Amino acid sequence: MVDSSAADLVFHNGKILTLVPGAPPAEAIAVKDGLVQAVGSASGLHRLIGTGTEVINLQKRTVIPGVNDGHIHPMGLGTFRPPFTVSVGKDTVKSIAEIRDVIAGAVRAKRPGEWIRGFGWDQGYLAEGRFPSRQDLDDISPDHPVVLTQWSGHAAWVNSRALELAGIGRDTPSPDGGEIVKDGGGEPTGILLETASFAINAAIPPLTADERRQALILAARLMESEGITSITDAGIDLATVDLYADLVATGEFRQRLTIMIMASLVDDLREALLTVRELETDPRRMNISQVKIWADGVPTQARTAWVSEPYVGGGHGCLILPGNSEEEQLARYREWVMTAHDLGFQVGTHATGDRAIDTALDAYEQANRELGDKRLRHYVIHGDFSSPAALRRMASSGFGVSFNPSIKRSLSHQLVNVLGRDRTDYQWPYRTALGLGVNVASSSDAPVMHPDFRDGLTAIMTRKSMATGEVFGETERIGLDEALRTYTIAGAWQDRAEEWKGTLAKGMAGDLVVLGGDLVNTPPAEIADIPVNLTIVGGHVAYDSSAVSQNIAG
Ligand SMILES: [Zn+2]
């Protein structure tokens, strides 16, 4: 006789961090019908083991709730990886010379004239210590156009063939919001900043529908291997919504998915939102509930974050919204926020500089005032320089913020001569924000950073530069428990789903991760090295590192 109370899965002999406030680590957890059935001691859960129960001895390993990467771009993550793109990131190459070798290999593998795309270079990690140029690529790839996108996505490095195909020459003026970098003789160097790279993108043949599908599947498998069970896709068009709906239906995309409609990618936001509102989906699998709006740029060497205190060397950055004047841009921004709020959609605004962040909060508060506070939990994406006053406004109005710790770990050492020391230290003020009661979710912004929450935990807890080991903002450090919450329950809050996911308690979603180590007793700097062993979504094994290693061995 089948015991109807028997669990599907029981994990025992482990350290289960339930993240239920005040609860000590548990020894065992049972999952049934996709939900947590019980949490407790091994002896207490023994009665739930039936003939069909899979029992897993954790051997003292750590279990945490499934990771919620609350701001990520899966299509970019998939297409910026092989076979679509060669990697020229700092994990694989250390110099321009090594990048030349990688590109020479790609040239041999492709038909003449085919585009070679690469991703991930970071001039701060190149041994030559300078910006690269088209000449670095021309002799090895005279016939294949080459475009290598910088890690941040805000700069491209191309060869002369690519410039030619994009129609960029010495007489081409830089477009609004971008720069064609030129040398002393007035010739393009091959570095294109911000909107200047759009001409290159337009010259590259678009991915086919099948390639786009394969890219999303690639991203899904990669995210599963990183312990990610919930994501927010930070801004897509309606065609990609359809693609996701199909992949969710076929089971090829298994993460719980929150979708943001990108305001700038649809002709008419109201019409687009009314269209997607009609789609029937299981909201626990695919929730089309948010609108993404870009307000300003980024606080890097590009100096495009909109800030009140000038950059080192001058400038305040700017809004990058459509419009011919600041007034027009602000009016468009408010109109988008009001439209989304009116239709019950939550808004996430890309805002990094303090002026852009305040602008977002002004619009959110206005929407609450004029259209009624619908508890939509609008939030600020990135929010690098949220002032204490802005954080207080977020806390009191129930708005959230989504921080990117791995970007800080990767970039801080390059920013002092852009932002000054105090601002570099303050960037992403975890301690201040949590102290003021703001919901802080952490996310990777992949493909900007690898979607690795363990790297993020190390970044949050140490605030150390990966390149130099220097600490940037010691007083803004937080501990493991709080840091882990930013990757789990805080993401669930952002999804308006903390009632059913983000912690491991009876009745919550059976989304969990088994880590190959003792997370609590690992020094913060070494957390980044703990492997993910198992990822479970809704009680189903989505990733099993032992199966992967067996496949490799076999
Ligand atoms: Zn992003």
Coordinates of C-alpha atoms and ligand atoms in Angstrom, one line a residue:
M1 CA 0.0 0.0 0.0
V2 CA 1.3 3.4 -0.9
D3 CA 1.6 5.7 2.1
S4 CA -0.1 8.9 1.1
S5 CA 1.9 10.8 3.7
A6 CA 5.3 9.6 2.5
A7 CA 7.7 12.3 1.2
D8 CA 9.1 12.4 -2.4
L9 CA 12.5 13.5 -1.1
V10 CA 14.1 13.5 2.3
F11 CA 17.4 15.1 3.0
H12 CA 19.0 14.3 6.4
N13 CA 22.3 14.7 8.3
G14 CA 22.8 18.2 7.0
K15 CA 22.8 21.8 8.0
I16 CA 19.6 23.3 6.6
L17 CA 19.5 27.1 6.6
T18 CA 15.8 27.7 6.4
L19 CA 16.0 31.5 6.7
V20 CA 12.9 31.4 8.8
P21 CA 13.6 34.3 11.2
G22 CA 15.0 33.1 14.5
A23 CA 15.0 29.4 13.5
P24 CA 18.2 27.5 14.1
P25 CA 19.6 25.3 11.3
A26 CA 17.6 22.1 10.9
E27 CA 19.0 18.6 10.4
A28 CA 16.5 17.2 7.9
I29 CA 13.9 18.4 5.3
A30 CA 11.2 16.5 3.5
V31 CA 9.6 17.6 0.1
K32 CA 6.4 16.3 -1.3
D33 CA 4.3 17.4 -4.3
G34 CA 6.7 20.2 -5.0
L35 CA 6.4 21.8 -1.6
V36 CA 8.3 21.6 1.7
Q37 CA 6.5 18.9 3.7
A38 CA 8.4 19.2 7.0
V39 CA 11.6 20.6 8.4
G40 CA 13.2 19.2 11.6
S41 CA 15.4 16.5 13.1
A42 CA 16.2 13.2 11.3
S43 CA 14.3 11.2 13.8
G44 CA 11.3 13.5 13.6
L45 CA 11.1 13.1 9.8
H46 CA 11.8 9.4 9.7
R47 CA 8.1 8.6 9.7
L48 CA 7.8 10.4 6.3
I49 CA 10.1 7.9 4.5
G50 CA 8.1 5.4 2.5
T51 CA 9.0 2.9 -0.2
G52 CA 8.9 5.5 -2.9
T53 CA 10.9 8.2 -1.0
E54 CA 14.3 9.2 -2.3
V55 CA 16.6 9.6 0.8
I56 CA 19.7 11.7 0.5
N57 CA 22.4 11.8 3.1
L58 CA 23.8 15.3 3.1
Q59 CA 27.0 14.2 5.0
K60 CA 27.0 17.6 6.9
R61 CA 26.6 19.6 3.7
T62 CA 24.6 22.9 3.7
V63 CA 21.1 23.3 2.2
I64 CA 19.7 26.8 1.5
P65 CA 16.5 28.0 -0.2
G66 CA 16.8 28.2 -4.0
V67 CA 18.6 31.3 -5.2
N68 CA 16.5 34.1 -6.6
D69 CA 18.6 36.1 -9.2
G70 CA 16.3 39.1 -9.2
H71 CA 17.9 40.9 -12.2
I72 CA 19.4 38.9 -15.0
H73 CA 19.3 38.8 -18.9
P74 CA 19.1 35.1 -19.9
M75 CA 19.1 35.8 -23.7
G76 CA 22.3 37.8 -23.3
L77 CA 23.7 35.2 -21.0
G78 CA 23.1 32.5 -23.6
T79 CA 24.2 34.4 -26.6
F80 CA 27.4 35.8 -25.0
R81 CA 28.6 32.2 -24.6
P82 CA 30.0 29.6 -26.9
P83 CA 28.9 28.5 -29.5
F84 CA 27.4 32.0 -30.2
T85 CA 30.3 34.0 -28.8
V86 CA 33.9 33.4 -27.9
S87 CA 34.9 34.3 -24.3
V88 CA 37.5 37.0 -23.9
G89 CA 36.7 37.6 -20.2
K90 CA 39.2 37.9 -17.4
D91 CA 38.6 34.3 -16.3
T92 CA 39.9 33.0 -19.6
V93 CA 42.4 35.6 -20.9
K94 CA 44.8 37.9 -19.2
S95 CA 46.2 40.0 -22.0
I96 CA 45.5 41.5 -25.4
A97 CA 48.1 39.0 -26.7
E98 CA 46.0 36.1 -25.4
I99 CA 42.8 37.6 -26.9
R100 CA 44.6 37.7 -30.3
D101 CA 45.2 33.9 -30.0
V102 CA 41.6 33.3 -29.2
I103 CA 40.4 35.4 -32.2
A104 CA 43.0 33.7 -34.5
G105 CA 41.4 30.4 -33.5
A106 CA 37.9 31.7 -34.3
V107 CA 39.1 33.0 -37.7
R108 CA 40.3 29.5 -38.6
A109 CA 36.9 28.0 -37.5
K110 CA 34.7 30.4 -39.5
R111 CA 34.0 30.9 -43.1
P112 CA 35.6 34.1 -44.6
G113 CA 33.3 37.1 -44.0
E114 CA 31.4 35.5 -41.1
W115 CA 31.2 37.7 -38.0
I116 CA 33.2 36.8 -34.9
R117 CA 31.6 37.9 -31.7
G118 CA 33.3 38.0 -28.3
F119 CA 32.4 39.1 -24.9
G120 CA 33.9 40.0 -21.5
W121 CA 37.1 41.9 -21.9
D122 CA 38.0 44.4 -19.2
Q123 CA 40.8 46.8 -19.8
G124 CA 41.5 46.9 -16.0
Y125 CA 42.5 43.2 -16.2
L126 CA 44.6 43.3 -19.3
A127 CA 48.4 42.9 -18.8
E128 CA 49.2 45.6 -21.4
G129 CA 47.4 48.1 -19.2
R130 CA 45.9 50.1 -22.0
F131 CA 42.7 50.2 -24.1
P132 CA 42.9 47.8 -27.0
S133 CA 42.5 49.0 -30.6
R134 CA 41.5 47.8 -34.1
Q135 CA 45.1 47.4 -35.0
D136 CA 45.4 44.6 -32.3
L137 CA 42.9 42.6 -34.4
D138 CA 43.4 43.7 -38.1
D139 CA 46.5 41.5 -38.9
I140 CA 45.0 38.3 -37.5
S141 CA 41.5 39.0 -38.9
P142 CA 41.6 41.1 -42.0
D143 CA 38.5 39.5 -43.6
H144 CA 36.3 38.5 -40.8
P145 CA 34.5 41.3 -39.0
V146 CA 35.2 41.1 -35.3
V147 CA 33.2 42.7 -32.4
L148 CA 34.3 42.1 -28.9
T149 CA 31.8 43.5 -26.3
Q150 CA 33.2 44.8 -23.1
W151 CA 32.1 43.0 -19.8
S152 CA 29.7 45.9 -19.0
G153 CA 28.0 45.9 -22.4
H154 CA 28.7 49.7 -22.6
A155 CA 31.8 49.5 -24.9
A156 CA 32.7 47.5 -28.0
W157 CA 36.1 46.8 -29.5
V158 CA 36.1 46.1 -33.2
N159 CA 38.4 45.6 -36.1
S160 CA 38.7 47.6 -39.3
R161 CA 36.5 45.2 -41.3
A162 CA 33.7 45.7 -38.8
L163 CA 34.0 49.5 -38.9
E164 CA 33.8 49.3 -42.7
L165 CA 30.7 47.2 -42.7
A166 CA 29.0 49.5 -40.2
G167 CA 30.0 52.5 -42.3
I168 CA 32.1 54.1 -39.6
G169 CA 35.1 56.2 -40.8
R170 CA 37.2 59.2 -39.9
D171 CA 34.4 61.6 -40.9
T172 CA 31.6 59.8 -39.0
P173 CA 30.4 62.0 -36.1
S174 CA 29.8 60.4 -32.7
P175 CA 26.0 59.8 -32.2
D176 CA 24.0 61.2 -29.3
G177 CA 24.8 59.3 -26.1
G178 CA 27.9 57.7 -27.5
E179 CA 31.4 58.1 -28.7
I180 CA 33.5 56.8 -31.7
V181 CA 36.9 57.0 -30.0
K182 CA 39.4 58.5 -32.4
D183 CA 43.2 58.7 -32.3
G184 CA 45.5 61.8 -32.6
G185 CA 45.2 61.5 -36.4
G186 CA 41.4 61.5 -36.3
E187 CA 41.0 57.8 -37.2
P188 CA 38.6 55.6 -35.3
T189 CA 40.6 53.5 -32.8
G190 CA 38.1 50.6 -32.9
I191 CA 36.6 51.4 -29.5
L192 CA 33.0 52.4 -29.6
L193 CA 31.2 53.7 -26.4
E194 CA 27.5 53.4 -25.6
T195 CA 25.2 54.2 -28.5
A196 CA 28.2 54.3 -30.9
S197 CA 28.2 50.5 -31.0
F198 CA 24.6 50.4 -32.2
A199 CA 25.8 50.8 -35.8
I200 CA 27.9 47.6 -35.4
N201 CA 24.9 45.7 -33.9
A202 CA 22.8 46.7 -36.9
A203 CA 25.4 45.3 -39.3
I204 CA 25.5 41.8 -37.6
P205 CA 23.0 39.3 -39.0
P206 CA 20.3 38.8 -36.3
L207 CA 20.1 35.4 -34.5
T208 CA 17.6 33.0 -36.0
A209 CA 14.5 32.0 -34.0
D210 CA 16.2 28.6 -33.3
E211 CA 19.4 30.2 -32.2
R212 CA 17.4 32.4 -29.8
R213 CA 15.7 29.4 -28.4
Q214 CA 18.9 27.5 -28.0
A215 CA 20.5 30.5 -26.2
L216 CA 17.7 30.6 -23.6
I217 CA 18.0 26.9 -23.0
L218 CA 21.8 27.2 -22.6
A219 CA 21.2 30.0 -20.1
A220 CA 18.6 28.0 -18.2
R221 CA 21.0 25.0 -17.8
L222 CA 23.8 27.3 -16.7
M223 CA 21.6 29.1 -14.1
E224 CA 20.5 25.7 -12.7
S225 CA 24.2 24.8 -12.2
E226 CA 24.6 27.9 -10.2
G227 CA 21.7 27.1 -7.8
I228 CA 19.3 29.6 -9.3
T229 CA 15.6 28.5 -9.0
S230 CA 13.9 31.9 -9.6
I231 CA 14.9 34.7 -11.9
T232 CA 13.6 38.1 -13.1
D233 CA 14.3 38.6 -16.8
A234 CA 15.1 42.3 -16.8
G235 CA 13.4 43.6 -19.9
I236 CA 12.2 41.9 -23.1
D237 CA 9.9 42.4 -26.0
L238 CA 6.7 40.6 -26.8
A239 CA 8.3 38.0 -29.2
T240 CA 10.6 36.9 -26.4
V241 CA 7.6 36.6 -24.0
D242 CA 6.1 34.1 -26.5
L243 CA 9.4 32.2 -26.7
Y244 CA 9.5 31.9 -22.9
A245 CA 5.9 30.7 -22.8
D246 CA 6.8 27.9 -25.1
L247 CA 9.9 26.9 -23.2
V248 CA 8.0 26.9 -19.9
A249 CA 5.3 24.8 -21.4
T250 CA 7.8 22.2 -22.8
G251 CA 9.7 22.1 -19.5
E252 CA 12.9 23.3 -21.2
F253 CA 12.9 26.4 -18.9
R254 CA 12.4 25.3 -15.3
Q255 CA 13.3 28.4 -13.3
R256 CA 10.4 30.3 -11.8
L257 CA 10.3 33.3 -14.1
T258 CA 9.3 36.9 -13.5
I259 CA 9.2 38.9 -16.7
M260 CA 9.7 42.6 -17.1
I261 CA 8.4 44.2 -20.3
M262 CA 10.9 46.6 -21.6
A263 CA 9.1 50.0 -22.1
S264 CA 11.6 51.1 -24.8
L265 CA 11.1 47.9 -26.8
V266 CA 7.4 48.1 -27.3
D267 CA 5.6 50.7 -29.6
D268 CA 2.8 51.4 -27.1
L269 CA 3.3 50.4 -23.5
R270 CA -0.4 50.4 -22.5
E271 CA -1.3 48.2 -25.5
A272 CA 1.6 45.8 -24.8
L273 CA 0.6 45.4 -21.1
L274 CA -3.0 44.8 -22.0
T275 CA -1.8 42.1 -24.5
V276 CA 0.4 40.2 -22.0
R277 CA -2.3 40.5 -19.3
E278 CA -4.4 38.2 -21.4
L279 CA -1.9 35.4 -21.5
E280 CA -2.8 32.6 -19.2
T281 CA 0.2 31.3 -17.3
D282 CA 0.8 29.6 -14.0
P283 CA 2.0 32.7 -12.0
R284 CA 4.3 30.5 -10.0
R285 CA 6.1 29.5 -13.2
M286 CA 5.8 32.6 -15.4
N287 CA 4.7 35.8 -13.9
I288 CA 4.5 38.7 -16.4
S289 CA 4.1 41.4 -13.8
Q290 CA 6.7 44.1 -14.2
V291 CA 7.9 46.9 -16.5
K292 CA 11.6 47.8 -17.0
I293 CA 12.6 51.4 -17.7
W294 CA 16.1 52.7 -18.2
A295 CA 16.7 56.1 -16.6
D296 CA 20.5 56.8 -16.6
G297 CA 23.8 55.1 -17.6
V298 CA 26.5 53.6 -15.4
P299 CA 29.1 55.0 -13.0
T300 CA 32.2 53.6 -14.7
Q301 CA 34.8 55.3 -16.9
A302 CA 31.8 56.0 -19.2
R303 CA 30.6 58.5 -16.5
T304 CA 27.0 58.2 -17.6
A305 CA 25.3 57.6 -14.2
W306 CA 23.3 60.8 -13.4
V307 CA 24.9 62.2 -10.2
S308 CA 24.6 65.4 -8.3
E309 CA 28.2 65.6 -7.2
P310 CA 30.5 65.9 -10.3
Y311 CA 32.7 63.1 -11.4
V312 CA 36.5 63.3 -10.9
G313 CA 37.4 65.3 -14.0
G314 CA 33.9 66.9 -14.3
G315 CA 30.5 66.0 -15.6
H316 CA 27.2 64.8 -14.0
G317 CA 26.2 62.1 -16.4
C318 CA 22.6 62.2 -17.8
L319 CA 19.3 60.6 -18.3
I320 CA 19.3 58.2 -21.3
L321 CA 15.5 58.2 -21.8
P322 CA 14.0 59.1 -25.2
G323 CA 13.4 62.9 -25.6
N324 CA 15.0 66.0 -26.9
S325 CA 15.3 67.8 -23.6
E326 CA 15.5 66.8 -19.9
E327 CA 11.8 67.9 -19.5
E328 CA 10.7 65.6 -22.4
Q329 CA 12.7 62.7 -20.9
L330 CA 11.2 63.2 -17.5
A331 CA 7.7 63.5 -18.9
R332 CA 8.2 60.2 -20.9
Y333 CA 9.5 58.5 -17.7
R334 CA 6.5 59.6 -15.6
E335 CA 4.1 58.6 -18.4
W336 CA 5.6 55.1 -18.4
V337 CA 5.5 54.7 -14.7
M338 CA 1.9 56.0 -14.5
T339 CA 0.8 53.6 -17.3
A340 CA 2.3 50.6 -15.6
H341 CA 1.0 51.5 -12.2
D342 CA -2.5 52.2 -13.6
L343 CA -2.6 48.6 -15.1
G344 CA -1.2 47.0 -11.9
F345 CA 2.3 46.4 -13.2
Q346 CA 5.3 46.8 -10.9
V347 CA 8.0 49.1 -12.2
G348 CA 11.8 48.5 -11.9
T349 CA 13.9 51.4 -13.0
H350 CA 17.5 51.2 -14.0
A351 CA 18.9 54.1 -11.9
T352 CA 22.5 54.2 -10.7
G353 CA 23.3 57.8 -9.9
D354 CA 21.6 59.6 -7.0
R355 CA 19.7 62.0 -9.2
A356 CA 18.3 59.2 -11.3
I357 CA 17.3 57.3 -8.2
D358 CA 15.5 60.3 -6.7
T359 CA 13.8 60.8 -10.0
A360 CA 12.5 57.2 -9.9
L361 CA 11.2 57.6 -6.3
D362 CA 9.5 60.9 -7.2
A363 CA 7.5 59.2 -10.0
Y364 CA 6.7 56.1 -7.8
E365 CA 5.4 58.4 -5.0
Q366 CA 3.4 60.4 -7.5
A367 CA 1.8 57.3 -8.9
N368 CA 0.8 56.2 -5.4
R369 CA -0.6 59.6 -4.7
E370 CA -2.6 60.1 -7.9
L371 CA -3.6 56.5 -8.8
G372 CA -3.8 54.9 -5.3
D373 CA -1.2 52.9 -3.4
K374 CA -1.6 49.4 -4.8
R375 CA 1.3 48.0 -2.9
L376 CA 3.0 47.2 -6.2
R377 CA 6.6 47.3 -4.6
H378 CA 8.1 49.4 -7.4
Y379 CA 11.9 49.2 -7.1
V380 CA 15.2 50.7 -8.2
I381 CA 17.5 48.5 -10.2
H382 CA 21.2 48.8 -9.3
G383 CA 20.6 51.8 -7.0
D384 CA 24.4 52.2 -6.6
F385 CA 24.3 55.7 -5.0
S386 CA 21.0 55.6 -3.1
S387 CA 21.4 58.3 -0.5
P388 CA 20.3 57.7 3.1
A389 CA 17.4 60.1 2.4
A390 CA 16.4 58.0 -0.7
L391 CA 16.7 54.8 1.3
R392 CA 14.4 56.2 3.9
R393 CA 11.8 57.1 1.2
M394 CA 12.0 53.5 -0.1
A395 CA 11.5 52.0 3.3
S396 CA 8.5 54.3 4.2
S397 CA 6.8 53.8 0.9
G398 CA 7.5 50.0 0.5
F399 CA 9.8 50.4 -2.5
G400 CA 12.7 48.0 -3.0
V401 CA 16.2 48.1 -4.4
S402 CA 18.3 45.5 -6.3
F403 CA 22.0 45.6 -5.8
N404 CA 24.9 43.9 -7.8
P405 CA 27.7 42.8 -5.4
S406 CA 29.8 40.9 -7.9
I407 CA 30.1 44.1 -10.1
K408 CA 31.5 45.8 -7.0
R409 CA 34.0 43.0 -6.4
S410 CA 35.1 43.2 -10.0
L411 CA 35.2 46.9 -10.5
S412 CA 35.8 49.0 -7.3
H413 CA 39.6 49.3 -7.8
Q414 CA 39.1 51.0 -11.1
L415 CA 36.6 53.6 -9.9
V416 CA 38.4 55.8 -7.4
N417 CA 39.7 58.0 -10.2
V418 CA 36.1 58.3 -11.6
L419 CA 34.0 58.7 -8.4
G420 CA 36.5 59.6 -5.7
R421 CA 37.2 57.5 -2.7
D422 CA 34.2 58.2 -0.5
R423 CA 31.7 57.5 -3.3
T424 CA 33.5 54.3 -4.3
D425 CA 33.3 53.1 -0.8
Y426 CA 29.6 53.9 -0.4
Q427 CA 28.6 52.3 -3.7
W428 CA 25.9 49.7 -2.9
P429 CA 25.4 50.6 0.8
Y430 CA 24.1 47.3 2.1
R431 CA 24.5 48.1 5.9
T432 CA 22.8 51.5 5.6
A433 CA 20.0 50.2 3.4
L434 CA 19.2 47.2 5.6
G435 CA 19.5 49.4 8.7
L436 CA 16.9 51.7 7.4
G437 CA 14.5 48.8 6.7
V438 CA 14.7 48.7 2.8
N439 CA 14.1 45.4 1.0
V440 CA 17.5 44.8 -0.6
A441 CA 17.7 42.0 -3.3
S442 CA 21.0 40.9 -4.7
S443 CA 21.4 40.0 -8.4
S444 CA 24.1 39.2 -10.9
D445 CA 22.9 41.3 -13.9
A446 CA 24.4 38.4 -16.0
P447 CA 25.9 38.5 -18.6
V448 CA 27.5 41.5 -17.0
M449 CA 28.8 39.2 -14.2
H450 CA 28.7 35.4 -14.1
P451 CA 25.4 34.5 -12.2
D452 CA 27.3 33.2 -9.2
F453 CA 25.7 34.0 -5.8
R454 CA 28.6 32.5 -4.0
D455 CA 30.9 35.2 -5.5
G456 CA 28.2 37.7 -4.6
L457 CA 28.2 36.5 -0.9
T458 CA 32.0 37.0 -0.8
A459 CA 31.6 40.4 -2.3
I460 CA 28.9 41.5 0.1
M461 CA 30.7 40.2 3.2
T462 CA 34.2 41.4 2.4
R463 CA 33.7 44.3 -0.1
K464 CA 37.2 43.5 -1.3
S465 CA 38.3 44.1 -4.9
M466 CA 39.0 40.8 -6.6
A467 CA 41.9 42.4 -8.5
T468 CA 43.8 44.1 -5.6
G469 CA 42.2 42.7 -2.3
E470 CA 41.6 46.3 -1.2
V471 CA 38.4 46.9 0.9
F472 CA 36.0 49.4 -0.4
G473 CA 33.5 50.5 2.3
E474 CA 34.2 48.3 5.3
T475 CA 31.3 49.9 7.3
E476 CA 28.8 48.7 4.7
R477 CA 29.7 45.0 5.2
I478 CA 27.0 42.6 6.4
G479 CA 27.0 39.1 7.7
L480 CA 26.2 35.8 6.1
D481 CA 22.6 35.5 7.3
E482 CA 21.6 38.9 6.0
A483 CA 23.6 38.4 2.8
L484 CA 21.9 35.1 2.1
R485 CA 18.5 36.7 2.6
T486 CA 19.3 39.2 -0.2
Y487 CA 19.6 36.3 -2.6
T488 CA 16.4 34.4 -1.4
I489 CA 13.6 35.9 0.6
A490 CA 14.3 39.5 -0.5
G491 CA 14.1 38.4 -4.1
A492 CA 10.8 36.6 -3.3
W493 CA 9.5 39.9 -1.8
Q494 CA 10.5 41.7 -4.9
D495 CA 8.4 39.1 -6.8
R496 CA 5.5 39.7 -4.4
A497 CA 5.8 36.0 -3.6
E498 CA 7.4 35.8 -0.1
E499 CA 4.2 34.0 1.0
W500 CA 5.2 30.9 -0.9
K501 CA 8.9 30.9 -1.7
G502 CA 12.2 32.2 -0.4
T503 CA 12.3 30.3 2.9
L504 CA 12.2 26.6 3.8
A505 CA 9.2 26.1 6.0
K506 CA 6.2 23.7 5.7
G507 CA 4.1 24.6 2.7
M508 CA 6.7 26.7 1.0
A509 CA 8.0 25.9 -2.5
G510 CA 10.3 22.9 -2.6
D511 CA 13.1 25.0 -4.2
L512 CA 16.5 24.4 -2.6
V513 CA 20.2 24.1 -3.2
V514 CA 22.7 21.6 -1.7
L515 CA 26.2 23.2 -1.4
G516 CA 29.3 21.0 -1.3
G517 CA 30.6 22.5 2.0
D518 CA 29.8 24.1 5.3
L519 CA 28.6 27.5 4.3
V520 CA 28.3 28.9 7.9
N521 CA 31.9 28.0 8.9
T522 CA 33.6 28.9 5.6
P523 CA 35.6 32.2 5.8
P524 CA 33.8 34.9 3.7
A525 CA 36.7 35.2 1.2
E526 CA 36.4 31.4 0.4
I527 CA 32.6 31.1 0.0
A528 CA 33.1 31.9 -3.7
D529 CA 34.8 28.5 -4.0
I530 CA 32.0 26.3 -2.5
P531 CA 30.5 24.1 -5.3
V532 CA 26.8 23.8 -6.0
N533 CA 26.0 20.0 -5.8
L534 CA 22.3 19.9 -6.3
T535 CA 19.6 22.3 -7.5
I536 CA 16.0 21.4 -6.8
V537 CA 13.0 23.3 -8.3
G538 CA 9.6 22.4 -7.1
G539 CA 10.8 19.1 -5.8
H540 CA 12.5 18.1 -9.1
V541 CA 16.2 17.8 -9.5
A542 CA 17.2 20.4 -12.1
Y543 CA 21.0 20.0 -11.6
D544 CA 23.1 17.3 -10.1
S545 CA 26.9 17.9 -10.1
S546 CA 27.6 14.2 -9.6
A547 CA 25.6 13.4 -12.7
V548 CA 27.6 16.0 -14.6
S549 CA 30.9 14.6 -13.5
Q550 CA 29.8 11.1 -14.3
N551 CA 28.9 12.3 -17.8
I552 CA 32.3 13.9 -18.2
A553 CA 34.0 10.7 -16.9
G554 CA 31.9 8.5 -19.1
Ligands
ZN1 ZN 20.7 44.6 -16.4

